[in-house]
Amino acid sequence: MRLLFAGFGTVGQGLAELLVEKGAFLSKRYGIDFTTTGIADPRLGSLYNPSGLDLEKALVAVRDNQSLAGYPGDGYKKGTLEMIGEAEADVLIEATYTDIKTGEPATSHIRNAMERGMHVTTTNKGPLALFYQDLAGRAATSNVRFLFEGTVMSGTPVLNLLRETLAGSDIREIKGILNGTTNYILTRMEEGMSYGDALNKAQELGYAEAVPDADVLGWDALAKVTILARVVFGATGNPFDYFCEGITKITAGAISKAKDRGKRYKLIGKVWKEGSGVKASVQPEEVDLTHPLAGVMGATNALTITTDTLGDVTVVGPGAGRTETGYSLLIDLLKIGGAL
Amino acid sequence: MRLLFAGFGTVGQGLAELLVEKGAFLSKRYGIDFTTTGIADPRLGSLYNPSGLDLEKALVAVRDNQSLAGYPGDGYKKGTLEMIGEAEADVLIEATYTDIKTGEPATSHIRNAMERGMHVTTTNKGPLALFYQDLAGRAATSNVRFLFEGTVMSGTPVLNLLRETLAGSDIREIKGILNGTTNYILTRMEEGMSYGDALNKAQELGYAEAVPDADVLGWDALAKVTILARVVFGATGNPFDYFCEGITKITAGAISKAKDRGKRYKLIGKVWKEGSGVKASVQPEEVDLTHPLAGVMGATNALTITTDTLGDVTVVGPGAGRTETGYSLLIDLLKIGGAL
């Protein structure tokens, strides 16, 4: 299986490390051999070799020099779209940065790869939140797979659970903690830290960006909720069609008062059926301390799925991380290869 | 797909209700039509009709008279093994009572069905805890499927998650709350009830049997732990090869002292790799209040799976129940039918 990386940041590198580490095992166990023919990254540079690149050397080059320039040979001088247009590859791994307002450049990468008959796996929330149905339709037309387990809760296999394992069930509501940064901040605030100090701490730990809006205003959770609404319920709304309030208005006093009532503030993303329609929202909610979501502390994520057959099933797991998100791409690749 | 029920108690009836309720939907969505040709139950009586029984009428007969005798026609006068030996059916649904010391009569039912080329799905822990490898081998020889999602956490799809979705991961430890009755008793004791009162309450609610040994001595959790050890890690131990201590020695005082230290007693079943071997145990453990297992209250079950790729993933869901366990059989049937 010949792979093409669009984006070789944390997530792309996480997958590359897993492929280096587990390549021999995966070949033996599933009979799938992975070869990387191209890597295109706007910041680190690009490489292309139809007979296969050495991922270990690419990882070393990035680790040592924050650039692919140190990789033996001349590199690839054209852009990502051009590489997608001419590379010999079976699967595009789309792991560039998320833009939930335009979905670009990822959406163009995905469309072009599909047109060339490549399967696509992505961790990028933009294309899913804005164009899921269009992209799924194009995948069907081109007879390729389009998988995106990592867009919600990284490698924690919730989309898999929702689409396959809970088959035959009527899914009524999905709600949970879909952003680790805000959950970390709320956890620290409950321990007595101010919002500002907790945010600083989250930035120090690399959970929050320098401009933390996407997390603290709820947009990251909103993108995931929109993906769930589209993929599970067939809704066609865009992220900003749904109600979204972040955690910036929650005070230490409100958290403490909630605690006295046996409640805990969580930033809850929610999608549910109402009549014949689908509703969705992101907002701080007081969760009862006896609910499994209340116990989810720190940067961990969780989703509670309500069905007719099982009542509530909750999955708690990592929502981000280099290996964790890289692994979501590996699960998708094993599926594309027919191993799962 | 022609079905044969061995055992038509709560679980068998739970599946039958789902088949009645969802039959048209499943036929439309997955193109699978389910027909029940036989029902054999030692207590309720038996029915056989190669052109198909009316499940709705069978359910009404059981509901109204605690017997299948009211079903139109003469019934089937021979035993379960004889029915398995001569019935026209594609799948045996083994849902008789669990005996974790002998695995019978379920193991004989399963072996005989496989010899006749039937696929098997079961919720019975005995055959799995004692003879998993033997039965999996026989299934392979007979070229039939052998599925048992409901043996651990009823329809909550943890076996599926372990065997398929976490593929490519190195699973290091699995631990959790595998018995709802004891978790219910511990929850009530933490609220101030004595062990005796909490047990009585559990019996009133139908969670605990009149002779509660299988639950309170840890045997039910032990059977599930043994199944996980065999299926996930390839261990060959029998239930009573592993350390097992129930909840009968835990006092209200110990629970209260643990709480003061930020801990909570849970009956924890655990399987882990140690060196080249596999270890397992069932015993009360003090779980840190910040661990997702600590928040699992009442009759709910949960498993935390530790892997190299994702760290900890915890699944919280029902561990028992008529519809919930019946649904586990339905998932297995959809798999056998190639729908999943």
PDB file of C-alpha atoms in Angstrom, chain B residues 28-229:
ATOM      1  CA  LYS B  28     -34.475  -3.634   4.560  1.00  0.00           C
ATOM      2  CA  ARG B  29     -31.170  -2.294   5.846  1.00  0.00           C
ATOM      3  CA  TYR B  30     -28.996  -5.415   5.697  1.00  0.00           C
ATOM      4  CA  GLY B  31     -30.961  -7.763   3.441  1.00  0.00           C
ATOM      5  CA  ILE B  32     -31.046 -10.426   6.143  1.00  0.00           C
ATOM      6  CA  ASP B  33     -34.318 -12.192   6.945  1.00  0.00           C
ATOM      7  CA  PHE B  34     -34.409 -14.078  10.213  1.00  0.00           C
ATOM      8  CA  THR B  35     -36.589 -17.172  10.636  1.00  0.00           C
ATOM      9  CA  THR B  36     -36.755 -19.166  13.852  1.00  0.00           C
ATOM     10  CA  THR B  37     -37.171 -22.880  13.221  1.00  0.00           C
ATOM     11  CA  GLY B  38     -36.725 -24.184  16.769  1.00  0.00           C
ATOM     12  CA  ILE B  39     -36.894 -23.170  20.422  1.00  0.00           C
ATOM     13  CA  ALA B  40     -35.735 -25.630  23.086  1.00  0.00           C
ATOM     14  CA  ASP B  41     -36.054 -24.747  26.737  1.00  0.00           C
ATOM     15  CA  PRO B  42     -35.926 -27.259  29.598  1.00  0.00           C
ATOM     16  CA  ARG B  43     -38.416 -25.317  31.704  1.00  0.00           C
ATOM     17  CA  LEU B  44     -40.734 -23.693  29.158  1.00  0.00           C
ATOM     18  CA  GLY B  45     -40.983 -26.572  26.690  1.00  0.00           C
ATOM     19  CA  SER B  46     -39.920 -26.752  23.068  1.00  0.00           C
ATOM     20  CA  LEU B  47     -41.208 -25.912  19.598  1.00  0.00           C
ATOM     21  CA  TYR B  48     -39.996 -26.917  16.156  1.00  0.00           C
ATOM     22  CA  ASN B  49     -41.193 -26.039  12.690  1.00  0.00           C
ATOM     23  CA  PRO B  50     -38.786 -26.115   9.741  1.00  0.00           C
ATOM     24  CA  SER B  51     -40.901 -23.581   7.867  1.00  0.00           C
ATOM     25  CA  GLY B  52     -40.639 -21.097  10.702  1.00  0.00           C
ATOM     26  CA  LEU B  53     -42.199 -20.366  14.081  1.00  0.00           C
ATOM     27  CA  ASP B  54     -44.099 -17.212  14.960  1.00  0.00           C
ATOM     28  CA  LEU B  55     -41.831 -15.561  17.549  1.00  0.00           C
ATOM     29  CA  GLU B  56     -44.515 -13.104  18.586  1.00  0.00           C
ATOM     30  CA  LYS B  57     -46.865 -15.961  19.499  1.00  0.00           C
ATOM     31  CA  ALA B  58     -44.074 -17.758  21.361  1.00  0.00           C
ATOM     32  CA  LEU B  59     -43.382 -14.607  23.395  1.00  0.00           C
ATOM     33  CA  VAL B  60     -47.070 -14.191  24.200  1.00  0.00           C
ATOM     34  CA  ALA B  61     -47.333 -17.839  25.298  1.00  0.00           C
ATOM     35  CA  VAL B  62     -44.394 -17.408  27.672  1.00  0.00           C
ATOM     36  CA  ARG B  63     -45.631 -14.081  28.989  1.00  0.00           C
ATOM     37  CA  ASP B  64     -49.160 -15.329  29.649  1.00  0.00           C
ATOM     38  CA  ASN B  65     -48.471 -18.854  30.928  1.00  0.00           C
ATOM     39  CA  GLN B  66     -44.729 -19.170  31.678  1.00  0.00           C
ATOM     40  CA  SER B  67     -44.757 -21.986  29.125  1.00  0.00           C
ATOM     41  CA  LEU B  68     -44.585 -22.556  25.374  1.00  0.00           C
ATOM     42  CA  ALA B  69     -47.441 -25.077  25.689  1.00  0.00           C
ATOM     43  CA  GLY B  70     -49.965 -22.412  24.658  1.00  0.00           C
ATOM     44  CA  TYR B  71     -48.315 -22.022  21.235  1.00  0.00           C
ATOM     45  CA  PRO B  72     -50.587 -23.460  18.495  1.00  0.00           C
ATOM     46  CA  GLY B  73     -49.731 -27.087  17.663  1.00  0.00           C
ATOM     47  CA  ASP B  74     -48.193 -29.989  19.503  1.00  0.00           C
ATOM     48  CA  GLY B  75     -44.768 -28.731  20.558  1.00  0.00           C
ATOM     49  CA  TYR B  76     -41.566 -30.715  20.259  1.00  0.00           C
ATOM     50  CA  LYS B  77     -41.315 -33.681  22.599  1.00  0.00           C
ATOM     51  CA  LYS B  78     -37.583 -34.494  22.504  1.00  0.00           C
ATOM     52  CA  GLY B  79     -34.657 -32.805  24.269  1.00  0.00           C
ATOM     53  CA  THR B  80     -32.413 -29.891  23.291  1.00  0.00           C
ATOM     54  CA  LEU B  81     -29.529 -32.067  22.058  1.00  0.00           C
ATOM     55  CA  GLU B  82     -31.921 -34.051  19.893  1.00  0.00           C
ATOM     56  CA  MET B  83     -33.323 -30.880  18.398  1.00  0.00           C
ATOM     57  CA  ILE B  84     -29.806 -29.617  17.660  1.00  0.00           C
ATOM     58  CA  GLY B  85     -29.089 -33.000  16.069  1.00  0.00           C
ATOM     59  CA  GLU B  86     -31.989 -32.913  13.651  1.00  0.00           C
ATOM     60  CA  ALA B  87     -33.208 -29.331  13.242  1.00  0.00           C
ATOM     61  CA  GLU B  88     -32.904 -27.398  10.005  1.00  0.00           C
ATOM     62  CA  ALA B  89     -31.067 -24.259  11.121  1.00  0.00           C
ATOM     63  CA  ASP B  90     -28.080 -22.088  10.202  1.00  0.00           C
ATOM     64  CA  VAL B  91     -27.266 -20.666  13.620  1.00  0.00           C
ATOM     65  CA  LEU B  92     -27.517 -21.993  17.159  1.00  0.00           C
ATOM     66  CA  ILE B  93     -28.290 -19.326  19.766  1.00  0.00           C
ATOM     67  CA  GLU B  94     -26.948 -20.778  23.010  1.00  0.00           C
ATOM     68  CA  ALA B  95     -28.577 -18.920  25.892  1.00  0.00           C
ATOM     69  CA  THR B  96     -29.000 -21.574  28.585  1.00  0.00           C
ATOM     70  CA  TYR B  97     -27.809 -21.030  32.177  1.00  0.00           C
ATOM     71  CA  THR B  98     -24.094 -20.625  32.948  1.00  0.00           C
ATOM     72  CA  ASP B  99     -22.204 -23.338  34.842  1.00  0.00           C
ATOM     73  CA  ILE B 100     -18.582 -22.255  35.184  1.00  0.00           C
ATOM     74  CA  LYS B 101     -17.505 -25.532  36.750  1.00  0.00           C
ATOM     75  CA  THR B 102     -18.581 -27.872  33.927  1.00  0.00           C
ATOM     76  CA  GLY B 103     -19.639 -25.569  31.085  1.00  0.00           C
ATOM     77  CA  GLU B 104     -22.578 -27.908  30.510  1.00  0.00           C
ATOM     78  CA  PRO B 105     -25.049 -28.385  28.987  1.00  0.00           C
ATOM     79  CA  ALA B 106     -24.028 -25.430  26.813  1.00  0.00           C
ATOM     80  CA  THR B 107     -20.690 -26.846  25.644  1.00  0.00           C
ATOM     81  CA  SER B 108     -22.331 -30.003  24.283  1.00  0.00           C
ATOM     82  CA  HIS B 109     -24.969 -27.907  22.556  1.00  0.00           C
ATOM     83  CA  ILE B 110     -22.272 -25.810  20.887  1.00  0.00           C
ATOM     84  CA  ARG B 111     -20.081 -28.760  19.839  1.00  0.00           C
ATOM     85  CA  ASN B 112     -23.013 -30.659  18.363  1.00  0.00           C
ATOM     86  CA  ALA B 113     -24.267 -27.617  16.474  1.00  0.00           C
ATOM     87  CA  MET B 114     -20.817 -26.952  15.019  1.00  0.00           C
ATOM     88  CA  GLU B 115     -20.508 -30.581  13.927  1.00  0.00           C
ATOM     89  CA  ARG B 116     -23.727 -30.104  11.992  1.00  0.00           C
ATOM     90  CA  GLY B 117     -22.277 -27.014  10.307  1.00  0.00           C
ATOM     91  CA  MET B 118     -24.217 -24.420  12.289  1.00  0.00           C
ATOM     92  CA  HIS B 119     -22.721 -21.088  13.276  1.00  0.00           C
ATOM     93  CA  VAL B 120     -22.966 -20.407  17.007  1.00  0.00           C
ATOM     94  CA  THR B 121     -23.591 -17.284  19.048  1.00  0.00           C
ATOM     95  CA  THR B 122     -23.759 -17.495  22.819  1.00  0.00           C
ATOM     96  CA  THR B 123     -24.078 -15.413  25.973  1.00  0.00           C
ATOM     97  CA  ASN B 124     -23.067 -18.390  28.118  1.00  0.00           C
ATOM     98  CA  LYS B 125     -19.828 -17.817  30.034  1.00  0.00           C
ATOM     99  CA  GLY B 126     -19.168 -21.474  30.920  1.00  0.00           C
ATOM    100  CA  PRO B 127     -18.084 -22.787  27.506  1.00  0.00           C
ATOM    101  CA  LEU B 128     -15.879 -19.752  26.897  1.00  0.00           C
ATOM    102  CA  ALA B 129     -14.185 -19.725  30.303  1.00  0.00           C
ATOM    103  CA  LEU B 130     -13.401 -23.447  30.123  1.00  0.00           C
ATOM    104  CA  PHE B 131     -13.130 -24.444  26.470  1.00  0.00           C
ATOM    105  CA  TYR B 132     -12.642 -21.335  24.324  1.00  0.00           C
ATOM    106  CA  GLN B 133      -9.639 -22.618  22.363  1.00  0.00           C
ATOM    107  CA  ASP B 134     -11.210 -26.036  21.795  1.00  0.00           C
ATOM    108  CA  LEU B 135     -14.444 -24.468  20.557  1.00  0.00           C
ATOM    109  CA  ALA B 136     -12.676 -21.897  18.368  1.00  0.00           C
ATOM    110  CA  GLY B 137     -10.682 -24.765  16.840  1.00  0.00           C
ATOM    111  CA  ARG B 138     -13.833 -26.767  16.158  1.00  0.00           C
ATOM    112  CA  ALA B 139     -15.469 -23.705  14.593  1.00  0.00           C
ATOM    113  CA  ALA B 140     -12.472 -23.324  12.271  1.00  0.00           C
ATOM    114  CA  THR B 141     -12.540 -27.030  11.346  1.00  0.00           C
ATOM    115  CA  SER B 142     -16.280 -26.880  10.635  1.00  0.00           C
ATOM    116  CA  ASN B 143     -15.860 -23.549   8.821  1.00  0.00           C
ATOM    117  CA  VAL B 144     -18.496 -21.813  10.952  1.00  0.00           C
ATOM    118  CA  ARG B 145     -18.482 -18.579  12.966  1.00  0.00           C
ATOM    119  CA  PHE B 146     -18.364 -18.691  16.775  1.00  0.00           C
ATOM    120  CA  LEU B 147     -19.299 -15.372  18.408  1.00  0.00           C
ATOM    121  CA  PHE B 148     -19.945 -14.447  22.023  1.00  0.00           C
ATOM    122  CA  GLU B 149     -20.050 -10.649  22.440  1.00  0.00           C
ATOM    123  CA  GLY B 150     -22.597 -10.940  25.265  1.00  0.00           C
ATOM    124  CA  THR B 151     -20.416 -12.986  27.610  1.00  0.00           C
ATOM    125  CA  VAL B 152     -18.620  -9.839  28.841  1.00  0.00           C
ATOM    126  CA  MET B 153     -20.630  -6.643  29.533  1.00  0.00           C
ATOM    127  CA  SER B 154     -23.713  -7.877  27.648  1.00  0.00           C
ATOM    128  CA  GLY B 155     -24.269  -5.859  24.455  1.00  0.00           C
ATOM    129  CA  THR B 156     -21.651  -3.230  25.325  1.00  0.00           C
ATOM    130  CA  PRO B 157     -19.262  -4.056  22.512  1.00  0.00           C
ATOM    131  CA  VAL B 158     -16.007  -4.566  24.420  1.00  0.00           C
ATOM    132  CA  LEU B 159     -14.956  -7.866  22.842  1.00  0.00           C
ATOM    133  CA  ASN B 160     -15.470  -6.305  19.457  1.00  0.00           C
ATOM    134  CA  LEU B 161     -13.369  -3.340  20.500  1.00  0.00           C
ATOM    135  CA  LEU B 162     -10.614  -5.589  21.833  1.00  0.00           C
ATOM    136  CA  ARG B 163     -10.467  -7.959  18.897  1.00  0.00           C
ATOM    137  CA  GLU B 164     -11.092  -5.652  15.963  1.00  0.00           C
ATOM    138  CA  THR B 165     -11.047  -1.969  16.619  1.00  0.00           C
ATOM    139  CA  LEU B 166      -7.849  -1.981  18.661  1.00  0.00           C
ATOM    140  CA  ALA B 167      -6.118  -4.133  16.048  1.00  0.00           C
ATOM    141  CA  GLY B 168      -2.470  -3.342  15.629  1.00  0.00           C
ATOM    142  CA  SER B 169      -2.218  -2.195  19.247  1.00  0.00           C
ATOM    143  CA  ASP B 170      -0.337  -4.022  21.947  1.00  0.00           C
ATOM    144  CA  ILE B 171      -2.911  -4.649  24.672  1.00  0.00           C
ATOM    145  CA  ARG B 172      -1.142  -4.686  28.015  1.00  0.00           C
ATOM    146  CA  GLU B 173      -3.850  -4.793  30.656  1.00  0.00           C
ATOM    147  CA  ILE B 174      -7.616  -5.040  30.843  1.00  0.00           C
ATOM    148  CA  LYS B 175      -9.310  -4.264  34.111  1.00  0.00           C
ATOM    149  CA  GLY B 176     -12.715  -3.286  35.246  1.00  0.00           C
ATOM    150  CA  ILE B 177     -16.003  -3.686  36.980  1.00  0.00           C
ATOM    151  CA  LEU B 178     -17.503  -6.835  35.512  1.00  0.00           C
ATOM    152  CA  ASN B 179     -20.305  -7.586  37.931  1.00  0.00           C
ATOM    153  CA  GLY B 180     -23.202  -5.188  38.369  1.00  0.00           C
ATOM    154  CA  THR B 181     -24.661  -6.777  41.498  1.00  0.00           C
ATOM    155  CA  THR B 182     -21.540  -6.300  43.610  1.00  0.00           C
ATOM    156  CA  ASN B 183     -21.028  -2.796  42.254  1.00  0.00           C
ATOM    157  CA  TYR B 184     -24.600  -1.973  43.227  1.00  0.00           C
ATOM    158  CA  ILE B 185     -24.025  -3.323  46.751  1.00  0.00           C
ATOM    159  CA  LEU B 186     -20.778  -1.356  47.161  1.00  0.00           C
ATOM    160  CA  THR B 187     -22.514   1.822  45.928  1.00  0.00           C
ATOM    161  CA  ARG B 188     -25.315   1.421  48.492  1.00  0.00           C
ATOM    162  CA  MET B 189     -22.803   0.627  51.267  1.00  0.00           C
ATOM    163  CA  GLU B 190     -20.916   3.844  50.513  1.00  0.00           C
ATOM    164  CA  GLU B 191     -24.219   5.679  50.996  1.00  0.00           C
ATOM    165  CA  GLY B 192     -24.483   4.153  54.462  1.00  0.00           C
ATOM    166  CA  MET B 193     -26.359   0.869  54.040  1.00  0.00           C
ATOM    167  CA  SER B 194     -25.055  -2.298  55.717  1.00  0.00           C
ATOM    168  CA  TYR B 195     -23.871  -5.190  53.534  1.00  0.00           C
ATOM    169  CA  GLY B 196     -26.945  -7.222  54.488  1.00  0.00           C
ATOM    170  CA  ASP B 197     -29.421  -4.456  53.659  1.00  0.00           C
ATOM    171  CA  ALA B 198     -27.680  -3.670  50.381  1.00  0.00           C
ATOM    172  CA  LEU B 199     -27.752  -7.351  49.414  1.00  0.00           C
ATOM    173  CA  ASN B 200     -31.462  -7.555  50.273  1.00  0.00           C
ATOM    174  CA  LYS B 201     -32.130  -4.490  48.157  1.00  0.00           C
ATOM    175  CA  ALA B 202     -30.173  -6.037  45.247  1.00  0.00           C
ATOM    176  CA  GLN B 203     -32.261  -9.197  45.589  1.00  0.00           C
ATOM    177  CA  GLU B 204     -35.495  -7.169  45.651  1.00  0.00           C
ATOM    178  CA  LEU B 205     -34.463  -5.428  42.416  1.00  0.00           C
ATOM    179  CA  GLY B 206     -33.671  -8.757  40.759  1.00  0.00           C
ATOM    180  CA  TYR B 207     -29.925  -7.999  40.499  1.00  0.00           C
ATOM    181  CA  ALA B 208     -28.921 -10.752  42.947  1.00  0.00           C
ATOM    182  CA  GLU B 209     -30.097 -14.355  43.122  1.00  0.00           C
ATOM    183  CA  ALA B 210     -31.576 -15.886  46.281  1.00  0.00           C
ATOM    184  CA  VAL B 211     -28.224 -17.693  46.648  1.00  0.00           C
ATOM    185  CA  PRO B 212     -25.950 -14.775  45.787  1.00  0.00           C
ATOM    186  CA  ASP B 213     -22.622 -16.657  45.859  1.00  0.00           C
ATOM    187  CA  ALA B 214     -21.825 -16.405  42.150  1.00  0.00           C
ATOM    188  CA  ASP B 215     -21.947 -12.627  42.434  1.00  0.00           C
ATOM    189  CA  VAL B 216     -20.691 -11.757  45.913  1.00  0.00           C
ATOM    190  CA  LEU B 217     -17.857 -14.317  45.956  1.00  0.00           C
ATOM    191  CA  GLY B 218     -16.598 -12.937  42.650  1.00  0.00           C
ATOM    192  CA  TRP B 219     -17.198 -16.012  40.490  1.00  0.00           C
ATOM    193  CA  ASP B 220     -19.208 -14.214  37.817  1.00  0.00           C
ATOM    194  CA  ALA B 221     -16.457 -11.598  37.412  1.00  0.00           C
ATOM    195  CA  LEU B 222     -13.897 -14.417  37.497  1.00  0.00           C
ATOM    196  CA  ALA B 223     -15.591 -16.185  34.578  1.00  0.00           C
ATOM    197  CA  LYS B 224     -15.442 -12.968  32.532  1.00  0.00           C
ATOM    198  CA  VAL B 225     -11.812 -12.344  33.460  1.00  0.00           C
ATOM    199  CA  THR B 226     -10.971 -15.892  32.382  1.00  0.00           C
ATOM    200  CA  ILE B 227     -12.728 -15.324  29.061  1.00  0.00           C
ATOM    201  CA  LEU B 228     -10.717 -12.137  28.476  1.00  0.00           C
ATOM    202  CA  ALA B 229      -7.487 -13.970  29.409  1.00  0.00           C
TER     203      ALA B 229
END
